[in-house]
Each structure stands twice: as structure tokens, then as C-alpha cells.
Short mmCIF file of C-alpha atoms in Angstrom, two decimals:
data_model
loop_
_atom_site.label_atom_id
_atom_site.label_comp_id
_atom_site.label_asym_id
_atom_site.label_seq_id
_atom_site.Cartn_x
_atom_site.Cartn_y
_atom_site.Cartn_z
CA UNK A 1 8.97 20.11 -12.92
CA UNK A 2 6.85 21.40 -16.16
CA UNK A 3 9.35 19.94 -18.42
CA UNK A 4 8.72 16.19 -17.53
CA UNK A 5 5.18 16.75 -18.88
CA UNK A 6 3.85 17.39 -22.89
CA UNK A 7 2.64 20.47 -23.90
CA UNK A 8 -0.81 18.57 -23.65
CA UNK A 9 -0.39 18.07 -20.41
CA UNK A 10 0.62 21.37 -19.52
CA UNK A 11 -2.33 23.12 -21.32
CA UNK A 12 -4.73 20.90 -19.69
CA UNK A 13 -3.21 21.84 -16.10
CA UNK A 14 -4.09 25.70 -16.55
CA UNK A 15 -6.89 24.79 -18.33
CA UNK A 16 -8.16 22.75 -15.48
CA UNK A 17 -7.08 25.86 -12.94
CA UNK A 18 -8.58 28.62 -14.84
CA UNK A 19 -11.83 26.10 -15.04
CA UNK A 20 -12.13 25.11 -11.21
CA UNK A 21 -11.11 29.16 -10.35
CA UNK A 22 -14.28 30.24 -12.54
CA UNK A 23 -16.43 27.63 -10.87
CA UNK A 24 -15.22 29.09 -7.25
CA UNK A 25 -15.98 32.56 -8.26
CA UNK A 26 -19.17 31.67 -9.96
CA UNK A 27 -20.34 29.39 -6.35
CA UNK A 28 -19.07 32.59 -4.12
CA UNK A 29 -21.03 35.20 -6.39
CA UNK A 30 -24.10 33.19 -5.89
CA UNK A 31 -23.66 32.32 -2.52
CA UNK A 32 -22.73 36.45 -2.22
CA UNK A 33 -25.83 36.66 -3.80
CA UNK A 34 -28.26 34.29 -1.62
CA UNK A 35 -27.36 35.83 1.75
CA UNK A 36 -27.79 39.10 0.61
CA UNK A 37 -31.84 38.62 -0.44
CA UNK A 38 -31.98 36.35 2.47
CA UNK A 39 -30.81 39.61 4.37
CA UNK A 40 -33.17 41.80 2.72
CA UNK A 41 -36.04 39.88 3.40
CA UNK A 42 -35.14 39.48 7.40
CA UNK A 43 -34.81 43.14 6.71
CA UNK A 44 -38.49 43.73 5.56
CA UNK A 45 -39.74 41.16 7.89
CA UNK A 46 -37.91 42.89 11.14
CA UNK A 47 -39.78 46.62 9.61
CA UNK A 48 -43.10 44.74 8.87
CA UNK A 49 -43.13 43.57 11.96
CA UNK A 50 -42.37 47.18 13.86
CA UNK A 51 -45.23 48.73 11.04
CA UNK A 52 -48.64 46.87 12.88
CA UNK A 53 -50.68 48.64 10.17
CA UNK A 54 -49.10 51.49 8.73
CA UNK A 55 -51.77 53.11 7.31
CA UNK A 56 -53.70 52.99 10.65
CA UNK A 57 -50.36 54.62 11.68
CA UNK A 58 -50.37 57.56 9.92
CA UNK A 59 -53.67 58.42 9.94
CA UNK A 60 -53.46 58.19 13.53
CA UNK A 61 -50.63 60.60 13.62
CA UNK A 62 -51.92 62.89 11.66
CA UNK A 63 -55.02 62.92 13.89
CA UNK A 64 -52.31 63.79 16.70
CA UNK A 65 -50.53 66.54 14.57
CA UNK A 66 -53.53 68.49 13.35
CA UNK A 67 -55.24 68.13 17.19
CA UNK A 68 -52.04 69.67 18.51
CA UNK A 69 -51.80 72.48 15.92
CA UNK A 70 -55.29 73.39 17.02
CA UNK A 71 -54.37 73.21 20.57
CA UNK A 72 -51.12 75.50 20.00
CA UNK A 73 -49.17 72.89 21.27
CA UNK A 74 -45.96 72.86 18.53
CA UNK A 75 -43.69 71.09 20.54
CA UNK A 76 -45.83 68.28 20.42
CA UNK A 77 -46.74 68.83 16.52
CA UNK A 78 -42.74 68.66 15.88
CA UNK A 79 -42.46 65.63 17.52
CA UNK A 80 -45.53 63.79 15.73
CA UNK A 81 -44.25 64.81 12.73
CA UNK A 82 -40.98 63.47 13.30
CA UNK A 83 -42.26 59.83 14.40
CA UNK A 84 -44.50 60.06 11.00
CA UNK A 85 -41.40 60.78 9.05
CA UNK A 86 -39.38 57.90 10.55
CA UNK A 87 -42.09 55.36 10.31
CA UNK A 88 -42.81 56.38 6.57
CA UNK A 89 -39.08 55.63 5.55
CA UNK A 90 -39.16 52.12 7.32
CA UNK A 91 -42.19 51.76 5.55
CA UNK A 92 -41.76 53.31 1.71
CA UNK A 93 -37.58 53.04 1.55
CA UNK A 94 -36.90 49.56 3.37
CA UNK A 95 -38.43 47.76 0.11
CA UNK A 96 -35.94 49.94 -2.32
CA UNK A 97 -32.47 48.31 -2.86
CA UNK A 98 -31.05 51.82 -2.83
CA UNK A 99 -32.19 54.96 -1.62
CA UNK A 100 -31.22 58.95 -1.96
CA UNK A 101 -28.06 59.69 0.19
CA UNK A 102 -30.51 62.90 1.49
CA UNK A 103 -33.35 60.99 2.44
CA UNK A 104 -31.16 58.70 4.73
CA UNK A 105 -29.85 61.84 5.79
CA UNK A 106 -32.92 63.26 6.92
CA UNK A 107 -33.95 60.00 7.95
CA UNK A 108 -31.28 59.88 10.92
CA UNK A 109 -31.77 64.20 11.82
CA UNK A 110 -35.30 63.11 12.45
CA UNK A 111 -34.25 60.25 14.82
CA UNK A 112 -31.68 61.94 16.49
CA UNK A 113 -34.18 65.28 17.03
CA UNK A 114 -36.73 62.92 18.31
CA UNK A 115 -33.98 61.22 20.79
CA UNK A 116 -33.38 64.59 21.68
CA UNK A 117 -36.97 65.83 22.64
CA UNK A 118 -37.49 62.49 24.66
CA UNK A 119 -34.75 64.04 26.60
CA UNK A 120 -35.17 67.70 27.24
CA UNK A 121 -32.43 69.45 28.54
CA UNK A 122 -31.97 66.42 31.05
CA UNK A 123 -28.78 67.56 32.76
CA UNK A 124 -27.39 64.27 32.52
CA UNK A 125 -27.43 63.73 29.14
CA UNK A 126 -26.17 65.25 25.88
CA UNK A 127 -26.84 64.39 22.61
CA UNK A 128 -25.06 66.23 19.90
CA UNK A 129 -24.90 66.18 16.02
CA UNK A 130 -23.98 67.78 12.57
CA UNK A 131 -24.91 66.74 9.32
CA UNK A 132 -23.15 67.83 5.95
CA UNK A 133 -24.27 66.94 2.38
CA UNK A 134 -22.11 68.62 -0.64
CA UNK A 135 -25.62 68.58 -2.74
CA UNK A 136 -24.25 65.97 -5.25
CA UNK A 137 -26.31 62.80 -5.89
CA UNK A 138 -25.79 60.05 -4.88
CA UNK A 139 -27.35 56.70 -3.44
CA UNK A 140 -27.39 54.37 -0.29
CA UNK A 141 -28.89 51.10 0.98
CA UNK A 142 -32.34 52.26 3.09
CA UNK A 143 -31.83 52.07 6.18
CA UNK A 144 -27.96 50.85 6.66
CA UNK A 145 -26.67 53.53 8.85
CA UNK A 146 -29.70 53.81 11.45
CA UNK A 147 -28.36 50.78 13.46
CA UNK A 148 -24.50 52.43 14.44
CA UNK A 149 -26.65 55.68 15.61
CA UNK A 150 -29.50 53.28 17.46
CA UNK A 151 -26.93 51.75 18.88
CA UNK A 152 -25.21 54.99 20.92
CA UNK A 153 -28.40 56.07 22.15
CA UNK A 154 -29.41 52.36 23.30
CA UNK A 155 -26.55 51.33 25.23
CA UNK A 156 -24.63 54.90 25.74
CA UNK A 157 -27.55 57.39 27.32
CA UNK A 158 -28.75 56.97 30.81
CA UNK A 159 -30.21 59.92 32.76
CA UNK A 160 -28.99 58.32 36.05
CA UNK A 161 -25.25 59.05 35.21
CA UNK A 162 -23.46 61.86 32.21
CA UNK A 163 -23.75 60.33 29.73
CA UNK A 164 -23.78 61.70 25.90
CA UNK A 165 -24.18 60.55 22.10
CA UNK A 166 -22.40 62.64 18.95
CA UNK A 167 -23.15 61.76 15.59
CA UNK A 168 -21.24 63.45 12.60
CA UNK A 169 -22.55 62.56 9.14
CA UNK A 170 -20.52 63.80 6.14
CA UNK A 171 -21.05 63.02 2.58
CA UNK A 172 -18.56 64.66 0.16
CA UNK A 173 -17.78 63.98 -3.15
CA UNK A 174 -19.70 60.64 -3.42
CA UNK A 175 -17.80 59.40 -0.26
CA UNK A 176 -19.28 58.84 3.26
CA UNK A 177 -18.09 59.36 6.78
CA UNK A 178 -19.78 58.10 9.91
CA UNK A 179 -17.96 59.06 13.35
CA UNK A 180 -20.36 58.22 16.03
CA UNK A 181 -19.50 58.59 19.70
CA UNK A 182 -21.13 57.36 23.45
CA UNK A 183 -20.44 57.13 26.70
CA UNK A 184 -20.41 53.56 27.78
CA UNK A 185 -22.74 53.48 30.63
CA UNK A 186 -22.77 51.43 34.21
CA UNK A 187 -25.18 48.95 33.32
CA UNK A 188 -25.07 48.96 28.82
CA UNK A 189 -23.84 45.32 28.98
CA UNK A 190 -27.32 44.32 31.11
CA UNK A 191 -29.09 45.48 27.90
CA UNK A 192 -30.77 42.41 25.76
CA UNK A 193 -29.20 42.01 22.39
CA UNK A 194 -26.07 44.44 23.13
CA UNK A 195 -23.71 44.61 20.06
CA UNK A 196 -26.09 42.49 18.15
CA UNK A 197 -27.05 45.31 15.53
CA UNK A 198 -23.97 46.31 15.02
CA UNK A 199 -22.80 43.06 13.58
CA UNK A 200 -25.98 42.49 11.69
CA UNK A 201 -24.92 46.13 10.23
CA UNK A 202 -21.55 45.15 9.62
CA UNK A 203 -22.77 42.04 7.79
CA UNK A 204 -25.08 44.08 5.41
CA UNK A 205 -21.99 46.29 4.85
CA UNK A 206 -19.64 43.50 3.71
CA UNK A 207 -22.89 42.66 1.19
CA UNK A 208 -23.44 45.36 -0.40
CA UNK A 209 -19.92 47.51 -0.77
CA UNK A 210 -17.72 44.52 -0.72
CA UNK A 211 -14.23 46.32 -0.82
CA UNK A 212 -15.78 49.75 -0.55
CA UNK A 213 -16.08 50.25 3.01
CA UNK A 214 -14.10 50.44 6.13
CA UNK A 215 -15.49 50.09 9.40
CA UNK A 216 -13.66 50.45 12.81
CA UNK A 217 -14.78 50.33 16.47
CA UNK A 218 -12.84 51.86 19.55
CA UNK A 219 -13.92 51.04 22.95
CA UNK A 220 -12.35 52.63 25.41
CA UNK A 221 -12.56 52.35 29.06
CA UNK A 222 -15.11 55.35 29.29
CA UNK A 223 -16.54 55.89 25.42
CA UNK A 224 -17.19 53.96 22.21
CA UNK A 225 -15.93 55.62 19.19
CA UNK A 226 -17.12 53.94 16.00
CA UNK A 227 -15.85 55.47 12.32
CA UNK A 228 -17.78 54.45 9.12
CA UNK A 229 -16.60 55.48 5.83
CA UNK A 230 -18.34 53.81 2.30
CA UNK A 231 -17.76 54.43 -1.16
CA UNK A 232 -21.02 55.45 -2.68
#
């Protein structure tokens, strides 16, 4: 069909292609780009809004923490501390576009060892974890894995049947794995909001490591497995 048309013609065809392709990729890059900072601001406005007055916070907490100390009561102390370390990553990290891979790390240890202690030894739950780093640097969006672990404990624990959470966190050689694991409880679909994180998650995700992630749910009839790997 090319040879009914001049060579004029057929240079202004692929000129007219390669013109309306780089005004496609230039709309989707800025359209790429205009949900993600409309993202990140829901983002900050969802932690502002948890934050009240940080300040008043974590002076308050640290009130808590030295009072226990002087009382001897460490379990107490641990657990203060731990609620001061969470709320001081919403607060300092959620403004960052990236973060260090080992405070995110430390960042979900303290929320799972605060699930944990809300829990003791409750013979109907069990909440287990591991957490590897291979030491070598690297960088993540604050606060994008939080929401797959919130997730199990919110809709997989209940202390009126077993139920249980695992979390497994490895980051080796600038690559991450997520495998997090729940029992799916009687009542998790009564829950407000149920599954609504996850997608918001999943959103960010396709944002910011376009092509460099791969996310994949199982629900089964008794669990929900849910594996999380991103290129860093």
C-alpha cells in the first residue's frame, strides 16, 4: 500500500507517528507524574492527621518512659519506646521521597514487637517474624510496606479463635522480598475498610517502581498469603 504514496507522503506518515507517540508518552509521564504527588500528599495528610501534635507526643512519651524506668517497670519502658519510634518515622520519614532500606526495616520490627506485647502469650494467637538485611545500602519509599503487615494483624488476629500473622522481610543484594502470612478470621470481612490498604499500597507500588515490582495475593480458604518482591 506504501507504494501508491510519494516519498513525501511517506515521511510525513512516520513523522506524524513518531510525533503523536511522543505526545502520548509525554501526557502519560505527566499524568504518571500528577497522581503520584497527589498520592504523596493524601499520604502526609492521612500521617498528619494520626500525629495530633507530635511534639506534645513525644514529650509525653518520654514522660511515660523515664516514669517507668524509675518505677522498674521495663516491660512497659520497651513498649513506650517502641510507640515513640513508630510515631517518629510517620512523622520525620513520611515527608522524604525515599528513605534507608534499614530504617523501614526497623520501622516494621518495632510494629510487629509492639503487636506482639499487646498480645502476650495469648494462647490463641501467634505472631511470628524474621528480618534479614545483607548490610548493603540501599533506599525505599517511607512507609510503603507498613500497610501489607497492618493489614495481617487487622483482619487475620482474633483472640477468640487461632489465629496467627508471619512476616519475613529479606533484602539481598539491592532486591526485596515480602512474604506475609494470616489466618483469615470468622468475622475479617465485618471489618470497615477491609482490603482497602492493600490496594492503596498496590497503587503507590505501580507509582513508584513501575516495572520493578511484582506483587501477588493468595487467599485460601483458611490463610492469606501475600508475596512482595521490588527492585530497589
Amino acid at each position: 500500500m506504501l507504494l501508491m504514496f510519494g516519498i513525501e507522503d511517506i515521511i510525513f506518515y512516520f513523522l506524524y507517528t513518531a510525533f503523536f507517540t511522543l505526545i502520548m508518552y509525554v501526557w502519560q509521564s505527566r499524568k504518571r507524574e500528577a497522581e503520584l504527588e497527589k498520592l504523596q500528599r493524601e499520604t502526609e495528610i492521612q500521617s498528619l492527621k494520626a500525629q495530633l501534635n507530635p511534639h506534645f507526643l513525644f514529650n509525653s512519651l518520654n514522660t511515660i518512659y523515664s516514669s517507668a524506668l524509675t518505677e522498674k517497670d521495663t516491660s512497659t519502658a520497651q513498649l513506650v519506646q517502641q510507640l515513640s519510634g513508630i510515631l517518629r518515622h510517620n512523622v520525620e520519614e513520611v515527608q522524604q521521597e525515599k528513605t534507608d532500606i534499614q530504617k523501614e526495616m526497623a520501622f516494621i520490627e518495632k510494629y510487629v514487637a509492639l503487636q506482639r506485647a499487646r498480645l502476650p502469650e495469648h494462647p490463641n494467637v501467634s505472631i511470628q517474624s524474621q528480618l534479614f538485611w545483607d548490610q548493603e545500602s540501599a533506599e525505599i519509599a517511607p512507609l510503603l510496606l507498613i500497610p501489607f503487615v497492618e493489614n495481617a494483624f487487622q483482619y487475620g488476629v482474633s483472640i477468640d479463635e487461632p489465629s496467627f500473622v508471619k512476616v519475613d522481610l529479606r533484602v539481598e543484594d539491592r532486591k526485596l522480598h515480602l512474604k506475609v502470612t494470616n489466618s483469615i478470621t470468622t468475622h475479617h470481612e465485618e471489618k470497615k475498610g477491609a482490603g482497602t490498604g492493600l490496594k492503596n499500597a498496590e497503587k503507590r507500588l505501580a507509582l513508584l517502581y513501575t516495572d520493578r515490582y511484582s506483587l501477588r495475593c493468595e487467599p485460601q480458604k483458611d490463610t492469606f498469603e501475600l508475596h512482595l518482591t521490588i527492585d530497589l
